[in-house]
Coordinates of C-alpha atoms in Angstrom, one line a residue:
Chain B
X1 CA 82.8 114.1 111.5
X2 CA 83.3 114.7 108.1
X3 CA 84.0 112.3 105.5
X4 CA 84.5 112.9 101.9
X5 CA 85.0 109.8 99.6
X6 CA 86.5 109.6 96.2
X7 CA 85.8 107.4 93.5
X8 CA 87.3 105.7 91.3
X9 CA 91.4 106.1 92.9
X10 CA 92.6 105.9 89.6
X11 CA 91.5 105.9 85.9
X12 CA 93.6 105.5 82.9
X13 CA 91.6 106.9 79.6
X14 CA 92.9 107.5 76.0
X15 CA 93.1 111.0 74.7
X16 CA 89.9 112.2 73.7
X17 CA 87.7 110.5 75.6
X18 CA 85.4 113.1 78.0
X19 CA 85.2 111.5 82.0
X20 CA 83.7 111.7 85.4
X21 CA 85.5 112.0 88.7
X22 CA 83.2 111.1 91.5
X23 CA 82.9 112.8 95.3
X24 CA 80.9 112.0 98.2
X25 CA 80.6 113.7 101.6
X26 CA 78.9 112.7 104.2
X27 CA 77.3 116.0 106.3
X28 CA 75.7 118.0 103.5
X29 CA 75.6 120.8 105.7
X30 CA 78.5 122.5 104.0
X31 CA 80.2 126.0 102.8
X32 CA 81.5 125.3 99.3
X33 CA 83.2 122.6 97.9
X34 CA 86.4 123.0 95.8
X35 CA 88.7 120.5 93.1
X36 CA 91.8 120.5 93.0
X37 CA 94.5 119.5 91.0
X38 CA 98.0 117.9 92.2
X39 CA 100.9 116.6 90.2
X40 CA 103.6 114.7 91.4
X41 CA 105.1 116.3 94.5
X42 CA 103.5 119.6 93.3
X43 CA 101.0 121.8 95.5
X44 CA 97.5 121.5 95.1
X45 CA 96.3 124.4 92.3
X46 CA 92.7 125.0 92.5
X47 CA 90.5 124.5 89.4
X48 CA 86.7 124.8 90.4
X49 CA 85.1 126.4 93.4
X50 CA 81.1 125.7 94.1
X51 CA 79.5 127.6 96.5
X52 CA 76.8 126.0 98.5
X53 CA 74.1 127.8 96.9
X54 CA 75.3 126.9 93.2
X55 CA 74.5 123.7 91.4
X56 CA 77.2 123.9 89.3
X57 CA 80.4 125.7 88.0
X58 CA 82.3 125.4 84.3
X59 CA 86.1 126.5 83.6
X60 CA 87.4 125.6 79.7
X61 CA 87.2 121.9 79.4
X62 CA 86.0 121.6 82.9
X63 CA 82.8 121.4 84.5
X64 CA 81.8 120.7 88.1
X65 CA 78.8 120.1 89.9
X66 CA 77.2 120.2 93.1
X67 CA 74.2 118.0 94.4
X68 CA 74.0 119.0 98.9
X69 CA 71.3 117.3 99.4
X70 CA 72.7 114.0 98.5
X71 CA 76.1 114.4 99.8
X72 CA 77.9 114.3 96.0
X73 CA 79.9 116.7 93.4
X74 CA 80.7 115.5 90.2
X75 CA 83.5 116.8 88.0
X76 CA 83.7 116.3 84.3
X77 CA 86.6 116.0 81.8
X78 CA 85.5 116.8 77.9
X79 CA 88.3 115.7 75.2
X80 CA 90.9 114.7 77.8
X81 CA 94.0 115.2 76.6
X82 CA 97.5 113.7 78.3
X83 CA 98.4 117.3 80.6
X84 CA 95.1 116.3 82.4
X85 CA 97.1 113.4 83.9
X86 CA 97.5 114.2 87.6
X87 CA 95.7 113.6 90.7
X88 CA 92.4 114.9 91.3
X89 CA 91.3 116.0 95.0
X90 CA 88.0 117.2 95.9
X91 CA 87.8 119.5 99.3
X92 CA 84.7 120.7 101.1
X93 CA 84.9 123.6 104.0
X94 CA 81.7 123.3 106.1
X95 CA 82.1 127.5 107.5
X96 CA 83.6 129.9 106.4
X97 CA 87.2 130.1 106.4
X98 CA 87.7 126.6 108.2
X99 CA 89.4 124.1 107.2
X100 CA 89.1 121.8 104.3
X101 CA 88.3 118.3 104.3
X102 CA 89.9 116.3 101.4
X103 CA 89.5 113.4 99.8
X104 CA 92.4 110.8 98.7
X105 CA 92.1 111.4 95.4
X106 CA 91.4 110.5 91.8
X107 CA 95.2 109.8 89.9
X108 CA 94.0 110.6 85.9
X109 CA 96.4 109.0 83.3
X110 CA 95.3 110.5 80.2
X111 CA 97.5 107.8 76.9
X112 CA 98.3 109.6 74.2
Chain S
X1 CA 102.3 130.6 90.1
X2 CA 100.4 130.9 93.5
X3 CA 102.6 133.2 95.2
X4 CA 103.3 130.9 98.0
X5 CA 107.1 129.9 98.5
X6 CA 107.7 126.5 100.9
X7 CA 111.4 126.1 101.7
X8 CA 113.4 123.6 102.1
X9 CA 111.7 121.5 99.3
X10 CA 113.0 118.4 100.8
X11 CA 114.5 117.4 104.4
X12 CA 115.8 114.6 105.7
X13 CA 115.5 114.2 109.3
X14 CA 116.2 111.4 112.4
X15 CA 113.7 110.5 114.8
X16 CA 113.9 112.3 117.5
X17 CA 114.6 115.3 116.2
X18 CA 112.9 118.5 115.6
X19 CA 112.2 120.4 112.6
X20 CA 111.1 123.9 111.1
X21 CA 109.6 123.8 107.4
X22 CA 108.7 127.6 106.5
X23 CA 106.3 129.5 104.5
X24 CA 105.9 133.0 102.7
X25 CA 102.7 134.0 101.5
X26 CA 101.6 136.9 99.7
X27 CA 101.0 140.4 100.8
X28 CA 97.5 140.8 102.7
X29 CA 96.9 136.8 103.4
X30 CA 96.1 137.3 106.8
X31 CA 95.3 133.1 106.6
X32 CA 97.4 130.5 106.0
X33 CA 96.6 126.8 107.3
X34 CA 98.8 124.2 107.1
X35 CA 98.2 120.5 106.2
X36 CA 100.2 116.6 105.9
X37 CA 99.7 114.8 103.1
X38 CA 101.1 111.2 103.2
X39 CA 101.7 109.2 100.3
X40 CA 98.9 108.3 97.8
X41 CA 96.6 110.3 100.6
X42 CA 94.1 113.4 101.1
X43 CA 95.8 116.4 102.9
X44 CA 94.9 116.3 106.0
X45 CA 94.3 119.8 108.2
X46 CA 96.9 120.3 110.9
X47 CA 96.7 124.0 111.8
X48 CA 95.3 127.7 110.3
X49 CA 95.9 130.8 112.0
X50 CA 94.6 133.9 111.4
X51 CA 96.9 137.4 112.0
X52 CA 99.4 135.3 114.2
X53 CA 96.8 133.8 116.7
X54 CA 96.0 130.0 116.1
X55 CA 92.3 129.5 115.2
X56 CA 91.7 125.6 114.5
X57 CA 93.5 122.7 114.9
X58 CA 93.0 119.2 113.4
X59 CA 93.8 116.2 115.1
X60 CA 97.8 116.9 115.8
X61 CA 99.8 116.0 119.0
X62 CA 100.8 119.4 120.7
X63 CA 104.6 118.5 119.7
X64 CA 103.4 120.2 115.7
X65 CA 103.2 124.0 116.7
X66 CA 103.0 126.5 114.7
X67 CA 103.9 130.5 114.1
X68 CA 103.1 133.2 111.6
X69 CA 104.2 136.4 111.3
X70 CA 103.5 140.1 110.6
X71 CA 105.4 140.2 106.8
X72 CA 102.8 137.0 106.0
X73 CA 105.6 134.4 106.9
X74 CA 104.8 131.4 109.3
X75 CA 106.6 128.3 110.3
X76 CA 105.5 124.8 111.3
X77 CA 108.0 123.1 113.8
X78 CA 107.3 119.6 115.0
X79 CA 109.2 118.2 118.0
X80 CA 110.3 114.5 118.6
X81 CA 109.9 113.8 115.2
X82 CA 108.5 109.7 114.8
X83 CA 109.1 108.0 111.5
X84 CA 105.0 108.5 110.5
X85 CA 105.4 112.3 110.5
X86 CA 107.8 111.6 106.8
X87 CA 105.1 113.2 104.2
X88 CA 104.4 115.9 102.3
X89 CA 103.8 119.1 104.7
X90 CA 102.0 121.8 102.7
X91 CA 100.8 125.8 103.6
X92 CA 98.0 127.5 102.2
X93 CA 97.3 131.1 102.4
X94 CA 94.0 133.0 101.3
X95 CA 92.8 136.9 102.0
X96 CA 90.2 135.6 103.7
X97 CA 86.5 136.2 103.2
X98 CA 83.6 134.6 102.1
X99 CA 84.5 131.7 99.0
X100 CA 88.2 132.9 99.1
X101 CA 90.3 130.2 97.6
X102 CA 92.8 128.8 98.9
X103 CA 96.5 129.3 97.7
X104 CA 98.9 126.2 98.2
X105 CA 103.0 126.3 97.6
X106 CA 104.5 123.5 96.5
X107 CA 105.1 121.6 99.7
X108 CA 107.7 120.5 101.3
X109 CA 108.7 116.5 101.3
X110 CA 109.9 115.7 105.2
X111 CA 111.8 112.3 105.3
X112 CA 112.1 110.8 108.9
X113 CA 114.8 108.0 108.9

Protein backbone atom coordinates (compact mmCIF):
# COMPACT_ATOMS: atom_id res chain seq x y z
CA UNK A 1 0.00 0.00 0.00
CA UNK A 2 1.06 3.32 -0.67
CA UNK A 3 2.30 5.72 1.66
CA UNK A 4 3.39 9.18 0.89
CA UNK A 5 5.01 11.24 3.83
CA UNK A 6 5.44 14.85 4.16
CA UNK A 7 7.90 16.75 5.91
CA UNK A 8 8.20 19.28 7.82
CA UNK A 9 3.96 19.83 8.77
CA UNK A 10 4.54 23.30 9.09
CA UNK A 11 7.22 26.04 8.43
CA UNK A 12 7.04 29.62 9.23
CA UNK A 13 9.85 31.67 7.08
CA UNK A 14 10.25 35.50 6.59
CA UNK A 15 9.70 37.03 3.23
CA UNK A 16 12.43 36.51 1.04
CA UNK A 17 13.90 33.64 2.18
CA UNK A 18 13.87 30.66 -0.76
CA UNK A 19 12.69 26.94 0.99
CA UNK A 20 12.28 23.21 0.59
CA UNK A 21 9.09 21.20 1.13
CA UNK A 22 9.93 17.58 1.44
CA UNK A 23 7.96 14.24 0.06
CA UNK A 24 8.42 10.65 0.46
CA UNK A 25 6.58 7.65 -1.01
CA UNK A 26 7.14 4.54 -0.35
CA UNK A 27 6.43 2.19 -3.85
CA UNK A 28 8.51 4.00 -6.43
CA UNK A 29 6.76 2.22 -8.93
CA UNK A 30 4.61 5.26 -9.88
CA UNK A 31 2.75 7.35 -12.79
CA UNK A 32 3.57 11.02 -11.99
CA UNK A 33 3.51 12.82 -9.03
CA UNK A 34 1.75 16.18 -8.64
CA UNK A 35 1.81 19.48 -5.78
CA UNK A 36 -0.65 21.02 -4.84
CA UNK A 37 -1.67 23.93 -3.30
CA UNK A 38 -4.65 24.43 -0.66
CA UNK A 39 -5.82 27.50 1.29
CA UNK A 40 -8.05 27.57 4.00
CA UNK A 41 -11.26 25.65 3.13
CA UNK A 42 -10.25 26.18 -0.53
CA UNK A 43 -9.87 23.24 -3.26
CA UNK A 44 -6.68 21.96 -3.94
CA UNK A 45 -5.29 24.04 -7.32
CA UNK A 46 -2.48 22.27 -8.90
CA UNK A 47 1.01 23.90 -9.33
CA UNK A 48 3.57 21.25 -10.63
CA UNK A 49 2.96 17.97 -12.42
CA UNK A 50 6.19 15.48 -12.87
CA UNK A 51 5.80 12.71 -14.98
CA UNK A 52 7.63 9.56 -14.04
CA UNK A 53 10.11 9.79 -16.70
CA UNK A 54 11.15 13.59 -15.82
CA UNK A 55 13.55 14.57 -13.14
CA UNK A 56 12.23 17.62 -12.70
CA UNK A 57 9.66 20.46 -13.52
CA UNK A 58 9.96 24.58 -12.93
CA UNK A 59 6.75 27.08 -12.95
CA UNK A 60 7.82 31.03 -11.97
CA UNK A 61 9.14 30.94 -8.58
CA UNK A 62 8.55 27.25 -8.30
CA UNK A 63 10.58 24.29 -9.01
CA UNK A 64 9.92 20.64 -8.36
CA UNK A 65 11.71 17.58 -8.48
CA UNK A 66 11.57 14.04 -8.81
CA UNK A 67 14.07 11.28 -7.56
CA UNK A 68 11.81 7.40 -8.16
CA UNK A 69 14.35 5.47 -7.33
CA UNK A 70 14.56 6.69 -3.81
CA UNK A 71 11.02 7.24 -3.10
CA UNK A 72 11.30 11.40 -2.84
CA UNK A 73 10.18 14.80 -4.73
CA UNK A 74 11.35 17.88 -3.56
CA UNK A 75 9.71 21.27 -4.18
CA UNK A 76 11.41 24.51 -3.91
CA UNK A 77 10.28 28.09 -2.89
CA UNK A 78 12.76 31.01 -4.30
CA UNK A 79 12.02 34.63 -2.63
CA UNK A 80 8.93 33.48 -0.74
CA UNK A 81 6.80 36.09 -0.33
CA UNK A 82 3.48 36.10 2.23
CA UNK A 83 0.61 34.81 -0.78
CA UNK A 84 2.82 31.54 -0.64
CA UNK A 85 1.27 31.02 2.78
CA UNK A 86 -1.03 27.97 2.39
CA UNK A 87 -0.82 24.31 2.72
CA UNK A 88 1.25 22.34 0.50
CA UNK A 89 0.17 18.70 -0.61
CA UNK A 90 2.11 16.39 -2.65
CA UNK A 91 -0.03 13.57 -4.64
CA UNK A 92 1.39 10.57 -6.49
CA UNK A 93 -1.02 8.37 -9.05
CA UNK A 94 0.76 4.99 -9.51
CA UNK A 95 -1.49 4.22 -13.31
CA UNK A 96 -2.91 6.14 -15.27
CA UNK A 97 -5.97 7.86 -14.38
CA UNK A 98 -6.18 6.23 -10.80
CA UNK A 99 -6.38 7.72 -7.96
CA UNK A 100 -4.10 9.88 -6.08
CA UNK A 101 -2.44 9.30 -2.90
CA UNK A 102 -1.82 12.39 -0.83
CA UNK A 103 0.12 13.42 1.79
CA UNK A 104 -1.01 15.53 4.98
CA UNK A 105 0.61 18.34 4.06
CA UNK A 106 3.15 21.14 4.45
CA UNK A 107 1.14 24.55 6.10
CA UNK A 108 3.71 27.54 4.73
CA UNK A 109 3.45 30.80 6.72
CA UNK A 110 5.41 33.13 4.77
CA UNK A 111 5.86 36.87 7.75
CA UNK A 112 5.97 39.76 6.00
CA UNK B 1 -11.03 29.27 -11.58
CA UNK B 2 -11.08 25.38 -12.22
CA UNK B 3 -14.42 25.16 -13.66
CA UNK B 4 -15.68 22.82 -11.00
CA UNK B 5 -18.70 24.11 -8.94
CA UNK B 6 -19.36 22.01 -5.35
CA UNK B 7 -22.70 22.97 -3.80
CA UNK B 8 -23.85 23.44 -0.84
CA UNK B 9 -20.47 24.92 0.45
CA UNK B 10 -21.34 24.01 3.92
CA UNK B 11 -24.03 21.45 5.61
CA UNK B 12 -24.92 20.70 8.72
CA UNK B 13 -26.18 17.34 9.35
CA UNK B 14 -27.44 14.76 12.45
CA UNK B 15 -26.22 11.42 12.73
CA UNK B 16 -28.21 9.21 11.22
CA UNK B 17 -29.01 10.98 8.47
CA UNK B 18 -28.25 10.87 4.94
CA UNK B 19 -26.81 13.38 2.71
CA UNK B 20 -26.25 14.46 -1.13
CA UNK B 21 -23.22 16.99 -1.76
CA UNK B 22 -23.20 17.69 -5.69
CA UNK B 23 -20.75 18.36 -8.30
CA UNK B 24 -20.60 20.09 -11.94
CA UNK B 25 -17.66 19.74 -13.89
CA UNK B 26 -16.75 21.01 -17.12
CA UNK B 27 -17.77 20.01 -20.52
CA UNK B 28 -15.90 16.78 -21.80
CA UNK B 29 -14.55 15.46 -18.11
CA UNK B 30 -15.66 12.22 -18.56
CA UNK B 31 -13.61 11.68 -14.86
CA UNK B 32 -14.34 12.98 -11.78
CA UNK B 33 -13.17 11.19 -8.36
CA UNK B 34 -14.18 12.21 -5.28
CA UNK B 35 -12.24 12.44 -2.03
CA UNK B 36 -12.58 13.29 2.25
CA UNK B 37 -10.33 15.47 3.60
CA UNK B 38 -10.45 15.71 7.43
CA UNK B 39 -9.00 18.38 9.36
CA UNK B 40 -5.25 19.23 9.25
CA UNK B 41 -5.20 15.84 6.87
CA UNK B 42 -4.28 14.45 3.14
CA UNK B 43 -7.46 13.84 0.96
CA UNK B 44 -8.10 10.71 1.05
CA UNK B 45 -9.71 8.76 -2.30
CA UNK B 46 -13.22 7.67 -1.81
CA UNK B 47 -14.61 7.02 -5.38
CA UNK B 48 -13.85 7.97 -9.43
CA UNK B 49 -16.03 7.08 -12.10
CA UNK B 50 -15.58 7.23 -15.40
CA UNK B 51 -18.78 8.00 -18.02
CA UNK B 52 -21.33 7.06 -15.11
CA UNK B 53 -19.89 3.51 -14.32
CA UNK B 54 -17.85 3.40 -10.92
CA UNK B 55 -14.11 2.42 -11.67
CA UNK B 56 -12.16 2.42 -8.13
CA UNK B 57 -13.03 2.73 -4.83
CA UNK B 58 -10.89 3.54 -1.77
CA UNK B 59 -11.50 2.19 1.46
CA UNK B 60 -15.27 3.54 2.04
CA UNK B 61 -18.23 1.58 3.70
CA UNK B 62 -20.86 0.78 0.91
CA UNK B 63 -23.32 3.41 2.81
CA UNK B 64 -20.93 6.50 0.55
CA UNK B 65 -22.34 5.85 -3.07
CA UNK B 66 -21.96 7.71 -5.66
CA UNK B 67 -23.60 8.90 -9.31
CA UNK B 68 -22.60 10.93 -12.24
CA UNK B 69 -24.25 11.99 -15.05
CA UNK B 70 -24.39 12.52 -18.77
CA UNK B 71 -24.24 16.80 -18.60
CA UNK B 72 -20.78 16.06 -16.39
CA UNK B 73 -22.76 16.35 -13.05
CA UNK B 74 -22.31 13.66 -10.26
CA UNK B 75 -23.41 13.37 -6.62
CA UNK B 76 -21.95 11.71 -3.55
CA UNK B 77 -24.69 10.57 -1.01
CA UNK B 78 -23.68 8.92 2.20
CA UNK B 79 -26.21 7.06 4.26
CA UNK B 80 -26.37 6.76 8.14
CA UNK B 81 -24.24 9.53 8.45
CA UNK B 82 -21.71 8.87 11.98
CA UNK B 83 -20.08 11.96 13.45
CA UNK B 84 -16.33 10.97 11.79
CA UNK B 85 -17.82 11.40 8.23
CA UNK B 86 -17.83 15.74 9.30
CA UNK B 87 -14.89 16.87 6.80
CA UNK B 88 -14.18 18.38 3.94
CA UNK B 89 -15.73 16.24 0.84
CA UNK B 90 -14.10 17.35 -2.43
CA UNK B 91 -14.73 16.30 -6.51
CA UNK B 92 -12.23 16.43 -9.04
CA UNK B 93 -12.77 16.18 -12.60
CA UNK B 94 -10.07 15.71 -15.47
CA UNK B 95 -10.48 14.84 -19.55
CA UNK B 96 -8.79 11.98 -18.88
CA UNK B 97 -5.70 10.76 -20.62
CA UNK B 98 -2.21 10.20 -20.00
CA UNK B 99 -0.71 13.14 -17.17
CA UNK B 100 -4.16 14.94 -17.29
CA UNK B 101 -4.47 17.00 -14.23
CA UNK B 102 -6.73 16.93 -12.01
CA UNK B 103 -9.41 19.79 -11.55
CA UNK B 104 -10.71 20.25 -7.78
CA UNK B 105 -13.80 22.67 -6.74
CA UNK B 106 -13.73 24.19 -3.70
CA UNK B 107 -15.25 21.46 -1.47
CA UNK B 108 -17.83 21.26 0.41
CA UNK B 109 -17.45 21.40 4.52
CA UNK B 110 -20.06 18.44 5.93
CA UNK B 111 -20.71 18.95 9.74
CA UNK B 112 -22.24 15.83 11.53
CA UNK B 113 -23.67 16.90 14.99
Amino acid sequence: KQEVTQIPAALSVPEGENLVLNCSFTDSAIYNLQWFRQDPGKGLTSLLLIQSSQREQTSGRLNASLDKSSGRSTLYIAASQPGDSATYLCAVEETSGSRLTFGEGTQLTVNP
Amino acid sequence: ETGVTQSPTHLIKTRGQQVTLRCSSQSGHNTVSWYQQALGQGPQFIFQYYREEENGRGNFPPRFSGLQFPNYSSELNVNALELDDSALYLCASTLGGPNSPLHFGNGTRLTVT
